[in-house]
Coordinates of C-alpha atoms and ligand atoms in Angstrom, one line a residue:
X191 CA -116.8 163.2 -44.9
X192 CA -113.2 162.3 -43.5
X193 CA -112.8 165.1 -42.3
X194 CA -115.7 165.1 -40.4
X195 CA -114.9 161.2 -39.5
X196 CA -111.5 163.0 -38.4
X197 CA -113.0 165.5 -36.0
X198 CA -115.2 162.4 -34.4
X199 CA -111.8 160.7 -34.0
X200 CA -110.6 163.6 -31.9
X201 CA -113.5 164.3 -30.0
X202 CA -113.8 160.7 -29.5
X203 CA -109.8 160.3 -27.9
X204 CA -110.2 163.8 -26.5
X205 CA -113.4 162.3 -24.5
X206 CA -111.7 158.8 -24.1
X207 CA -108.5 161.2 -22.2
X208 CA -110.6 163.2 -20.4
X209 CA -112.4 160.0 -19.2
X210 CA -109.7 158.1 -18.1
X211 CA -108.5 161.3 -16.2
X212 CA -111.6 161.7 -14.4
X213 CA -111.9 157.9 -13.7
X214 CA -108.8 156.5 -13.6
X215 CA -108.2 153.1 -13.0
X216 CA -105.7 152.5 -9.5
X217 CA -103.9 149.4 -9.4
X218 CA -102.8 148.6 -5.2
X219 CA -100.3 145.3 -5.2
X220 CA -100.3 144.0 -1.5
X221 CA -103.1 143.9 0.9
X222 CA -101.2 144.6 3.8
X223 CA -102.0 147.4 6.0
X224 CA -100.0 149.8 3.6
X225 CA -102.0 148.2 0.7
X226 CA -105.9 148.8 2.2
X227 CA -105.1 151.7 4.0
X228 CA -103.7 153.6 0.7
X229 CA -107.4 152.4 -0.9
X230 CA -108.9 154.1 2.2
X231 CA -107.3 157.3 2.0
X232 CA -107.9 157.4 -2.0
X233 CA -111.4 157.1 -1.2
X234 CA -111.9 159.4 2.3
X235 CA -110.4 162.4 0.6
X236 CA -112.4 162.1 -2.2
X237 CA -115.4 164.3 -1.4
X238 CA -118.6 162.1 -2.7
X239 CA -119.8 162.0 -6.2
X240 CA -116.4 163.8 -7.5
X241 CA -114.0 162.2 -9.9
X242 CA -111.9 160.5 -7.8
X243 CA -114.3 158.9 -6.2
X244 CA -115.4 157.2 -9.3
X245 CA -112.5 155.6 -9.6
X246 CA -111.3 151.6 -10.2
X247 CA -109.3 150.6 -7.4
X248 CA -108.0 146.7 -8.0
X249 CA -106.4 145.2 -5.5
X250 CA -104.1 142.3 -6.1
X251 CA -102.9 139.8 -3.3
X252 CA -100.8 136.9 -4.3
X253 CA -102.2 134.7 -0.9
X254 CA -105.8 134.1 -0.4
X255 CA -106.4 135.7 2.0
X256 CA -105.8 139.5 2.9
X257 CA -103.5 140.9 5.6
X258 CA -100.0 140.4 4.6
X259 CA -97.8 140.5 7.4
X260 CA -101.0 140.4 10.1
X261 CA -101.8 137.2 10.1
X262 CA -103.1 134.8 12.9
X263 CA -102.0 131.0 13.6
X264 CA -104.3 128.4 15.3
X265 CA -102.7 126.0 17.3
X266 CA -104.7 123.2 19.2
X267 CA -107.8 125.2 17.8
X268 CA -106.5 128.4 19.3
X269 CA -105.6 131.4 17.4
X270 CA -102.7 133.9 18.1
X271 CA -100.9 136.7 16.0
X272 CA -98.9 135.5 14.1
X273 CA -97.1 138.2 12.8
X274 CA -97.2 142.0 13.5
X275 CA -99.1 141.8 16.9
X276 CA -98.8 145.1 18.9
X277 CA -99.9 148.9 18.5
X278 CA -98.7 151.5 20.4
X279 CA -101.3 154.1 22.4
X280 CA -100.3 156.8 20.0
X281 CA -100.9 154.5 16.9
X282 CA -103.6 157.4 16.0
X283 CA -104.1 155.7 12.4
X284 CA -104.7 152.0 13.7
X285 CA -106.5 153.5 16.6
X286 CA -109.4 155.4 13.9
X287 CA -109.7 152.2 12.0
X288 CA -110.5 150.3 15.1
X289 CA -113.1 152.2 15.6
X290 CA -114.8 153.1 12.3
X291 CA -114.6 149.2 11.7
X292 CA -116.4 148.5 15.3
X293 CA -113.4 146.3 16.1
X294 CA -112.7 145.7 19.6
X295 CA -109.3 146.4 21.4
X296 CA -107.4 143.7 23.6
X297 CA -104.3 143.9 25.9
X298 CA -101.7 141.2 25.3
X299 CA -100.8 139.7 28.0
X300 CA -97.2 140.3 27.1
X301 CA -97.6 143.8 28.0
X302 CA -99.3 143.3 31.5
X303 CA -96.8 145.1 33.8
X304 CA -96.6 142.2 36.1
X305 CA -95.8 140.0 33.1
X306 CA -92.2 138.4 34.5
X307 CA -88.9 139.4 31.7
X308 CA -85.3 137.4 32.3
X309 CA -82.1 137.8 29.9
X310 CA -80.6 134.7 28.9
X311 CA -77.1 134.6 27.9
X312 CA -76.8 131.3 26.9
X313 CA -75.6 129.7 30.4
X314 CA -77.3 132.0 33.0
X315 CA -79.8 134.2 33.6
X316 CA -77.8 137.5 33.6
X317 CA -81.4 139.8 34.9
X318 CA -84.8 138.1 36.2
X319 CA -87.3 139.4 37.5
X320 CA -89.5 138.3 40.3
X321 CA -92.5 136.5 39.4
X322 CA -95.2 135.6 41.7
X323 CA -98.5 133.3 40.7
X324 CA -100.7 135.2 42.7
X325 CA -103.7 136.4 41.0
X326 CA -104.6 139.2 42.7
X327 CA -103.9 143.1 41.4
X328 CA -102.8 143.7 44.5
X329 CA -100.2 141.6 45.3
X330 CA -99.4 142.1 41.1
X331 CA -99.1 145.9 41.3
X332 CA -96.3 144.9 44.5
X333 CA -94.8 142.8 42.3
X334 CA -94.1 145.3 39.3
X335 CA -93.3 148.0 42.0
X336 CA -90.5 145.8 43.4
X337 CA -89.9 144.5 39.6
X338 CA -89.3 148.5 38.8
X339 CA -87.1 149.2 41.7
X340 CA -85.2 145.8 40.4
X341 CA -84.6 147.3 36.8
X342 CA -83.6 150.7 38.7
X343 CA -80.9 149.0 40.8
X344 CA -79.3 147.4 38.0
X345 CA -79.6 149.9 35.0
X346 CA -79.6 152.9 36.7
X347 CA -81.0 156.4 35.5
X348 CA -80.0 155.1 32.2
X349 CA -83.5 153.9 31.8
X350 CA -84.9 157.4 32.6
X351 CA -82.7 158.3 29.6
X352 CA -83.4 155.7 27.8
X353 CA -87.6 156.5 27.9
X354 CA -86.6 160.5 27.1
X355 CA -84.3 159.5 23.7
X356 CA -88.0 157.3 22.9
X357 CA -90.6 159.8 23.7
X358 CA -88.7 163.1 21.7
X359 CA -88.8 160.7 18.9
X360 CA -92.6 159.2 19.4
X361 CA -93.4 163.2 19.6
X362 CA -91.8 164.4 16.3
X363 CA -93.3 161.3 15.0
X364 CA -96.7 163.0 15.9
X365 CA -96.0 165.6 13.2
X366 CA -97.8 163.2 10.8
X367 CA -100.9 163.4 11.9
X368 CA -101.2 167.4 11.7
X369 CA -103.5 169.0 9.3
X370 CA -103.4 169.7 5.3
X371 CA -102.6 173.1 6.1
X372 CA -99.1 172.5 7.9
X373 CA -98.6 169.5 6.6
X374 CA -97.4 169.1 3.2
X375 CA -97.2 166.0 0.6
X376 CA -94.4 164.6 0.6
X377 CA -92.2 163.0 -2.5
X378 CA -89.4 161.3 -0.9
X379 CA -89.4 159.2 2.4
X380 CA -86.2 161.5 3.1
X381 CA -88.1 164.5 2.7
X382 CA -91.1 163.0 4.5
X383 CA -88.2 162.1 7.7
X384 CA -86.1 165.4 7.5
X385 CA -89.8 167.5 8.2
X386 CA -90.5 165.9 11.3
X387 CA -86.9 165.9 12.4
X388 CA -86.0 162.2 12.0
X389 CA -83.6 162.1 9.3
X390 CA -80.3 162.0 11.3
X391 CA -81.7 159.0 13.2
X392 CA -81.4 157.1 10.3
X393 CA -77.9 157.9 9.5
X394 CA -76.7 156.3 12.5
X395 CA -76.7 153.0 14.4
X396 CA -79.3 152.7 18.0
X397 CA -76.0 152.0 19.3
X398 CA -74.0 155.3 18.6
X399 CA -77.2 157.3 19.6
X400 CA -77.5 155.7 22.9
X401 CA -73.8 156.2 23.0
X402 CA -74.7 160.0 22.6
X403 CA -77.6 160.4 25.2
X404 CA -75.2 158.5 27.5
X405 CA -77.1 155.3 28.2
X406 CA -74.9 152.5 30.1
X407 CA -73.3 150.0 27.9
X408 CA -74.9 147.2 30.3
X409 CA -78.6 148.7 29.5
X410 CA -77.3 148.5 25.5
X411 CA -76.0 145.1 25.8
X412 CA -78.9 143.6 27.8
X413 CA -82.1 145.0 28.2
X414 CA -82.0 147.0 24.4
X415 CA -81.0 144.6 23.1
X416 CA -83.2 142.0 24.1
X417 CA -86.2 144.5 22.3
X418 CA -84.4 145.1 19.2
X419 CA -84.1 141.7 19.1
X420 CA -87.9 141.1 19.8
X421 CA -89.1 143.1 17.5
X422 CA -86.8 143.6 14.6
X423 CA -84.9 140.1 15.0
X424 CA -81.5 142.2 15.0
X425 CA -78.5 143.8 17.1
X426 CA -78.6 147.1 18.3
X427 CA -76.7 148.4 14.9
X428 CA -80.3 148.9 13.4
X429 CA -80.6 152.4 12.5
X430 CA -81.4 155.2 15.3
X431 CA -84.9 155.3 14.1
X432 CA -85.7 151.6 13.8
X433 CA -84.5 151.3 17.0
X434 CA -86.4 154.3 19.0
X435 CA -89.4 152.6 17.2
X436 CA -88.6 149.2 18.2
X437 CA -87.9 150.9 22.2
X438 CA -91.7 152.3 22.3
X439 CA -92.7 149.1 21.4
X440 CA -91.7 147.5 24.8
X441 CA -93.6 150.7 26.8
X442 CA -96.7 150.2 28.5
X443 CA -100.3 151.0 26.9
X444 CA -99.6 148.7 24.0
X445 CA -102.9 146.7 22.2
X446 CA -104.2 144.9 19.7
X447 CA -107.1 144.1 18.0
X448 CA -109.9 141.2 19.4
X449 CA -109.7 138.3 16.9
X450 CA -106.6 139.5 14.8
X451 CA -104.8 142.7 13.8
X452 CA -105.2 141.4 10.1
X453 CA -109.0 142.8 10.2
X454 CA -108.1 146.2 9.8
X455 CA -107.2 145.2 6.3
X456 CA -110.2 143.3 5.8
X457 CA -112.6 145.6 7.1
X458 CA -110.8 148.6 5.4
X459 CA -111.2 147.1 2.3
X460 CA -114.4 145.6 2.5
X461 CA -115.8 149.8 2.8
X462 CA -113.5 151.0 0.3
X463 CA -115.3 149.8 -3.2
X464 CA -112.8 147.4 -3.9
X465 CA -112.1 144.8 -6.6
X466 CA -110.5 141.8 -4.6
X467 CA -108.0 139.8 -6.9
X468 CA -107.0 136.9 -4.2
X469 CA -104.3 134.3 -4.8
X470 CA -103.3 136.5 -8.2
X471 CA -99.6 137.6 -8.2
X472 CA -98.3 140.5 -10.8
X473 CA -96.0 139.3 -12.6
X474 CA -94.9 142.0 -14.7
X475 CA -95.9 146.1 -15.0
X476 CA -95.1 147.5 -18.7
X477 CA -95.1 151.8 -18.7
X478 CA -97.4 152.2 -21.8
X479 CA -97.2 156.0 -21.1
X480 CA -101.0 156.5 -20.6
X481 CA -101.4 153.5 -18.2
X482 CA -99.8 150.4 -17.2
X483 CA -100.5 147.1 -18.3
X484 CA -100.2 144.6 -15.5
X485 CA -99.6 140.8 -16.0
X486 CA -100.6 138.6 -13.4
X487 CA -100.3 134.4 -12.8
X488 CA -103.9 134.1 -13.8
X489 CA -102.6 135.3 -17.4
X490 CA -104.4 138.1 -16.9
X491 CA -103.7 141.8 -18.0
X492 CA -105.3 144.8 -16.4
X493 CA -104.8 148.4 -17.7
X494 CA -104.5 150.8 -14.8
X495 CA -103.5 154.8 -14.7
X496 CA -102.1 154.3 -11.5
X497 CA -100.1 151.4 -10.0
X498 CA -98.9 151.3 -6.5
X499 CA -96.9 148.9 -4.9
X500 CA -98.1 148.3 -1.5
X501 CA -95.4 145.3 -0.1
X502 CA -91.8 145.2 0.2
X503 CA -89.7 144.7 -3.6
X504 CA -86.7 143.8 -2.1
X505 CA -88.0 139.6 -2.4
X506 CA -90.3 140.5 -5.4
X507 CA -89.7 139.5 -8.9
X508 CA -91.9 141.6 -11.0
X509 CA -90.4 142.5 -14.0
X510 CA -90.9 146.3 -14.7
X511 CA -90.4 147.8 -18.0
X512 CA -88.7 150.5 -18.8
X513 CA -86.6 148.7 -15.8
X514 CA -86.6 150.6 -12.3
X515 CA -83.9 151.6 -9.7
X516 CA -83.6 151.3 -6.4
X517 CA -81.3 150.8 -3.4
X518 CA -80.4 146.8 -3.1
X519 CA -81.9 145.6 0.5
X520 CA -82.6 142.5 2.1
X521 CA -85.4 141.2 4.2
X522 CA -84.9 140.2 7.9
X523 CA -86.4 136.7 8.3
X524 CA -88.0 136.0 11.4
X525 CA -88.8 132.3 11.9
X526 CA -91.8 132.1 14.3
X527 CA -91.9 128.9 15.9
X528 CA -95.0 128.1 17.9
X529 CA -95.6 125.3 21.0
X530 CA -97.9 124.0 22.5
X531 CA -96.6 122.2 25.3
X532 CA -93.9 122.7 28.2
X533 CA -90.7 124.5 28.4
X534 CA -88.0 122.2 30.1
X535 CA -86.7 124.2 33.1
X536 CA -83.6 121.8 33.0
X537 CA -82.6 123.3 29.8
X538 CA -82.6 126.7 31.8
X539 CA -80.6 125.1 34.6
X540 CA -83.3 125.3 36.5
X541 CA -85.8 123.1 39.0
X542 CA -89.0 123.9 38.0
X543 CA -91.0 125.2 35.4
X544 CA -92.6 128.1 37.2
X545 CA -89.6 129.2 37.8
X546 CA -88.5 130.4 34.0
X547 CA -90.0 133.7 33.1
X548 CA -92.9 134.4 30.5
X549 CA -90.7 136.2 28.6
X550 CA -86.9 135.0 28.2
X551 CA -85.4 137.4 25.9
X552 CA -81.6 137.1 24.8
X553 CA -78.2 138.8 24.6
X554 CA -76.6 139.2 20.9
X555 CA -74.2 135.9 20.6
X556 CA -74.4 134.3 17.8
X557 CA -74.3 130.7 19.5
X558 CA -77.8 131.4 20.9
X559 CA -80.0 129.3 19.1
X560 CA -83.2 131.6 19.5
X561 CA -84.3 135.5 20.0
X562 CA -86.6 135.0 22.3
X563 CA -89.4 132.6 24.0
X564 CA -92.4 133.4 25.7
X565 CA -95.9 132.4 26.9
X566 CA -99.0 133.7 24.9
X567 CA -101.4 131.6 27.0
X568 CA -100.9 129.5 29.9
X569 CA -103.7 126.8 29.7
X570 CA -102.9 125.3 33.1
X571 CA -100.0 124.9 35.0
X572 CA -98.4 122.0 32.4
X573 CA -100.3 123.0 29.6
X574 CA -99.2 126.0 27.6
X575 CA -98.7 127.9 23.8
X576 CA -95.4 129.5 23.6
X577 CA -94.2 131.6 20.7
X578 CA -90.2 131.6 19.6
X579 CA -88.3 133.5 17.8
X580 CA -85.3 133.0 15.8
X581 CA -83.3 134.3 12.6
X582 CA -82.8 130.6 11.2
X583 CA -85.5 127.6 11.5
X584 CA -85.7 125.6 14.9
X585 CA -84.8 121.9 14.4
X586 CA -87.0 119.4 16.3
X587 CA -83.8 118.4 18.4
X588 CA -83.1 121.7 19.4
X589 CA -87.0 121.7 20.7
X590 CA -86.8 118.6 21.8
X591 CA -84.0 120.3 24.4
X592 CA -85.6 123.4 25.0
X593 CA -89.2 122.0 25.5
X594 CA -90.4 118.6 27.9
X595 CA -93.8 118.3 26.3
X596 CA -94.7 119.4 22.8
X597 CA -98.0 118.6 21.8
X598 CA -98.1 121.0 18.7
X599 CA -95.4 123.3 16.5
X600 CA -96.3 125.2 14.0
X601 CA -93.3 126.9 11.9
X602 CA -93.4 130.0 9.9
X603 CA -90.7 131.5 8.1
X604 CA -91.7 135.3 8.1
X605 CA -89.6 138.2 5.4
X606 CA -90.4 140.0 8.2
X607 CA -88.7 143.4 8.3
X608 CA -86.2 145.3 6.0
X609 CA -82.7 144.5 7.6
X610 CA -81.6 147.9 9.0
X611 CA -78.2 149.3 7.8
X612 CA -76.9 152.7 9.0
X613 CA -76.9 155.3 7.0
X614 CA -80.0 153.9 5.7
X615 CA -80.7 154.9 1.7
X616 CA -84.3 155.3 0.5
X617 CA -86.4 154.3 -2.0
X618 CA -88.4 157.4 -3.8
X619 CA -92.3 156.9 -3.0
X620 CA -92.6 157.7 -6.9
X621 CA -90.7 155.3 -9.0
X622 CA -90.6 156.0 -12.6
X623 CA -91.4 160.1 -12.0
X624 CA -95.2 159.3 -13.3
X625 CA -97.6 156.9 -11.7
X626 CA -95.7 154.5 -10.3
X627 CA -96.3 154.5 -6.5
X628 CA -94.1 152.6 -4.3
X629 CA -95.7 152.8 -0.4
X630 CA -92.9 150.4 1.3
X631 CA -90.1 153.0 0.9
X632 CA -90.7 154.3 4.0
X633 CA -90.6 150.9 5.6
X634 CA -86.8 151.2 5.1
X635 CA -87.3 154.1 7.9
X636 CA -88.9 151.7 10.4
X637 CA -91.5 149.0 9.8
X638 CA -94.9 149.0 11.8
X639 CA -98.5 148.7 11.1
X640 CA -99.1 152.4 11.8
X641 CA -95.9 153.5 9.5
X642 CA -97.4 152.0 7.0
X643 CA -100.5 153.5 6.9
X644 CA -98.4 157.2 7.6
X645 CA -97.0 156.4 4.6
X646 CA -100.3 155.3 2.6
X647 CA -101.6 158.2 4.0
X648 CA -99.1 160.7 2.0
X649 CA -99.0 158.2 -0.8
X650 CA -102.9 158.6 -1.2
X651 CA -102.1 162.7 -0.9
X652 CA -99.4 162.3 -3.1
X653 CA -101.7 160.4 -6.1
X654 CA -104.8 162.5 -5.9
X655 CA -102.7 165.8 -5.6
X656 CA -100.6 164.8 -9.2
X657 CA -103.7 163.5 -10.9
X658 CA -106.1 166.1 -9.9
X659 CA -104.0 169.2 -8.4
X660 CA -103.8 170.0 -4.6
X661 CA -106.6 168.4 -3.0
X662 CA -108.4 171.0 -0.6
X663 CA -110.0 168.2 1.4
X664 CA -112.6 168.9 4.0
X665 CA -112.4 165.9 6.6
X666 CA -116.2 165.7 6.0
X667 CA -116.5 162.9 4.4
X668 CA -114.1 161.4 6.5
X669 CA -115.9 162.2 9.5
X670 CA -119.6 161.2 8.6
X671 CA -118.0 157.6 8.1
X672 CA -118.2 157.5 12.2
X673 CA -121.4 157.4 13.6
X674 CA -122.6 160.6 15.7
X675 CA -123.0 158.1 18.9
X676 CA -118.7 157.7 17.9
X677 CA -118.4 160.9 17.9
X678 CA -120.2 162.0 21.2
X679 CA -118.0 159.5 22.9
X680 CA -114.4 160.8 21.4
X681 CA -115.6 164.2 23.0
X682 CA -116.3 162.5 26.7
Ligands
NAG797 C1 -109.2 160.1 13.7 O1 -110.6 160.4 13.6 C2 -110.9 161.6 14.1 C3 -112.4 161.8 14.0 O2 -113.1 160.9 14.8 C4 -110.2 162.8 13.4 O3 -110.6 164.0 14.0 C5 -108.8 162.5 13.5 O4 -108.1 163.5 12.7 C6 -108.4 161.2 13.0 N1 -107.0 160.9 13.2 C7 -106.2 160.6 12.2 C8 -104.8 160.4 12.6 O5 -106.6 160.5 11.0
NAG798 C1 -79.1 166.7 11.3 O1 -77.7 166.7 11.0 C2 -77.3 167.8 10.2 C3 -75.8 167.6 9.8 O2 -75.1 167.0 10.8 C4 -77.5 169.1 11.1 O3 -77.1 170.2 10.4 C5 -79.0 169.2 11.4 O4 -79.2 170.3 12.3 C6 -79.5 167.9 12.1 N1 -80.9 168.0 12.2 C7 -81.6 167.7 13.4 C8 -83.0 167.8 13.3 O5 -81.0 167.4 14.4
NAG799 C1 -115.1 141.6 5.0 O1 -116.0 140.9 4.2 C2 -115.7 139.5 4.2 C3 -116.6 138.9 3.1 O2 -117.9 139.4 3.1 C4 -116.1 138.9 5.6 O3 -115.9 137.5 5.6 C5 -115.2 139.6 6.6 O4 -115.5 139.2 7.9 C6 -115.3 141.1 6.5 N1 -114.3 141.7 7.3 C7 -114.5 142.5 8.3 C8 -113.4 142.9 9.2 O5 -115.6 143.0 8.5
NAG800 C1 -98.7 140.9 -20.9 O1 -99.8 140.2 -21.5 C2 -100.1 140.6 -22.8 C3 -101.4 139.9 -23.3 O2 -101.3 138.5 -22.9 C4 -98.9 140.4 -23.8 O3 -99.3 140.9 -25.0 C5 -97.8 141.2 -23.2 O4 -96.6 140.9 -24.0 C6 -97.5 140.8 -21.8 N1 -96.5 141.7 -21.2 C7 -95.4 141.3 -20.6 C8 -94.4 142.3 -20.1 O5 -95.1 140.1 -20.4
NAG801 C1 -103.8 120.5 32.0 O1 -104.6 120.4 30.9 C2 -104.4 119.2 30.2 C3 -105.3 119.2 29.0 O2 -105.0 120.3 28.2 C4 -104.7 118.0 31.1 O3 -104.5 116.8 30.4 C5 -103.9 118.0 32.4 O4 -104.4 117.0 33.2 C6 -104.1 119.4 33.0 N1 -103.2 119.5 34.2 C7 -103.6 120.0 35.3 C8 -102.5 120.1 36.4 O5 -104.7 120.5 35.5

């Protein structure tokens, strides 16, 4: 009789293993792009009906509402991005959600060619360009002709150079979106780098590569500078990577997404079979050796296989046991700062309003009290929403000098971006050498929408490949996700 009761036992955990195995349970922390574009990928390459497909995925967001750094503000009943606002044309992975989630594409206006770009130093305008309130694309496309030839005559062929060191980079960067066959899985976000031939970037400073390619110090000090300080909030000593990343961020072609970027997220989870936990933090993640246990502020525990952290750990507190290693970083904060209102040309030294440009970028001094200012919409001529940016908070007296009229502000504080430090050290994408996913690491190599969801992409690859062997996917199912009307069009 026991013995029998013995062999039931056996067959009973044997089943139980197999089960959990087949079905496993995958915990996703973050609902970021990096956090619902890892549950998309776990569920396209699963080929219907098979295992994997069957799987939990939970996915825990401490706000409530999901995004994570996309996020949109409304000011005077107006919403803007808020956060990470622009893709870039070759954004392949943004570009494929947009469409299987019938979102529609828009062009900021920061990225119209005649939009008008000066360099404050802090007394002067050290390089304006000219703008012109004329309406029509004529006299516009004159305008950022004469606004080309401008740039030209003070920066030289430097920016020739300066497009060539961005465009080898973009193009190795293409490498990740190659087939299974050529492409492998890759472990480490150094591994993943040295593939595509990005890896040295990252051991040295924008600065010392520029230096290489022979860029002019005056295009460094000014015009870089000004981008790296858009996007990243930081000098040009950001890593060689960071930087070429942030440089193709200021090229033309650039979009976004009609209503908010944060609705790739949304609409990628809302497909994926997902179990929403909103406004439920993890708190702490316990290595049971079969599965995880994962305590959250809703003194909840969920048992999960798999566990992937989908958001930067550098300002988390979760409490990991057996205790995990990484490389110390910090977050850059951005403080976004938004106006409605009027910008005080006086403040400028200048006469009138028109006269200060819809984008005032800045040189690296640490006296100036702000990155960068510009218009996101001009109501009317007296009436308009500004965004500023800035690595500490902007007092109402410092607004109060910068801007005449200020109708509405809106502050937030943003842990925007890792701080970039050549020779940059990764975290591993696998943290404890079993299920322990981490998909940020590669943010530490540069930190966009699309990055992240490259690196979701492998992590996804990387977690069905160790649970269930190599995964020979066929794009199939992928595929019959868009619509054959979608499908006719790509061809056209
Ligand atoms: C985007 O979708 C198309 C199918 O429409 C597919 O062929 C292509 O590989 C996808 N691109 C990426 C980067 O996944
Ligand atoms: C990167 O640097 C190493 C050592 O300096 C060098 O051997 C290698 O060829 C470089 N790789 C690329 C892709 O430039
Ligand atoms: C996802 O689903 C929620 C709830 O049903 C809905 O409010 C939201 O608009 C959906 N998102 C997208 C992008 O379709
Ligand atoms: C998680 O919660 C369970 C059940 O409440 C508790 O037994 C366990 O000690 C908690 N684990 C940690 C690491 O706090
Ligand atoms: C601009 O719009 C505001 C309302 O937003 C209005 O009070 C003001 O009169 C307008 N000014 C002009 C010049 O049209």
């Amino acid at each position: 009789m026991s013995s029998i009761l013995a062999i039931i036992i056996c067959l009973l955990a044997l089943f139980t293993q197999s089960q959990s195995l087949s079905s496993p349970t995958v915990c996703i922390i973050g609902s970021g792009i990096a956090g619902s574009s890892l549950a998309h990928f776990l569920r396209s390459y699963s080929p219907p009906n098979s295992p994997p497909s069957a799987a939990r995925i939970l996915l825990f967001e401490r706000n409530g509402i999901v995004g994570g750094r996309m996020a949109t503000v409304t000011i005077s009943g107006e919403t803007f991005e808020a956060g990470a606002s622009i893709l870039h044309p070759m954004n392949y992975h943004a570009s494929n959600f947009t469409k299987l989630l019938n979102l529609k594409r828009r062009i900021p206006p920061t990225s119209m060619s005649s939009f008008s770009l000066g360099i404050w130093n802090g007394n002067k305008f050290v390089f304006k360009t000219l703008t012109f309130e004329f309406k029509n694309p004529f006299v516009q496309k004159i305008v950022s002709f004469a606004n080309s030839l401008y740039m030209l005559l003070r920066y030289g062929f430097s920016l020739f150079k300066m497009n060539s060191f961005v465009e080898v980079t973009v193009n190795k960067f293409l490498k990740y979106y190659q087939s299974f066959e050529t492409r492998p899985t890759f472990e480490t976000v150094d591994e993943m780098l040295q593939w595509a031939g990005l890896y040295n970037l990252t051991t040295c400073t924008l600065q010392e590569e520029l230096v290489n390619v022979a860029l002019s110090p005056l295009l460094i000090q000014e015009l870089v500078t000004v981008i790296t300080r858009i996007n990243y909030g930081q000098s040009v000593y950001i890593s060689g990577l960071a930087g070429a990343v942030s440089l193709a961020g200021s090229g033309g072609g650039l979009w976004s997404i009609e209503g908010g970027n944060w609705q790739m997220a949304s609409g990628l989870i809302n497909r994926s079979d997902i179990e929403l936990h909103l406004h439920e933090e993890i708190l702490s993640i316990f290595n049971l050796g079969e599965s995880y246990e994962l305590n959250s502020t809703k003194g909840r525990s969920y048992m999960c296989e798999v566990t992937a952290i989908a958001t930067p750990l550098d300002e988390l507190n979760i409490q990991f046991t057996p205790p995990i290693s990484i490389p110390e970083r910090q977050l850059q904060h951005t403080h976004a700062t938004f106006v409605r209102g009027l910008l005080n040309p006086g403040y400028f030294g200048l006469q009138t309003v028109s006269e200060i440009p819809e984008l005032v970028g800045t040189i690296e001094d640490p006296d100036l009290p702000f990155s960068s200012i510009s218009i996101l919409k001009r109501h009317n001529e007296t009436d308009m929403t500004y965004k500023v940016f800035s690595r500490k908070a902007m007092p109402d007296s410092l607004l109060d000098n910068i801007f005449s009229v200020r109708k509405e502000t809106i502050r937030i504080d943003w842990g925007a971006y890792p701080h970039y430090k050549a020779p940059e050290v990764f975290a591993p994408f696998i943290l404890d050498g079993q299920h322990l996913y981490y998909v940020n690491a590669f943010e530490n190599a540069a930190s966009t929408m699309e990055t992240s969801a490259v690196a979701a992409e492998n992590v996804a690859r990387l977690i069905l490949s160790r649970l269930f062997g190599e995964v020979s996917l066929s794009t199939s199912y992928f595929m019959s996700s868009f619509s054959d009307d979608e499908l006719l069009h790509a061809e056209l």
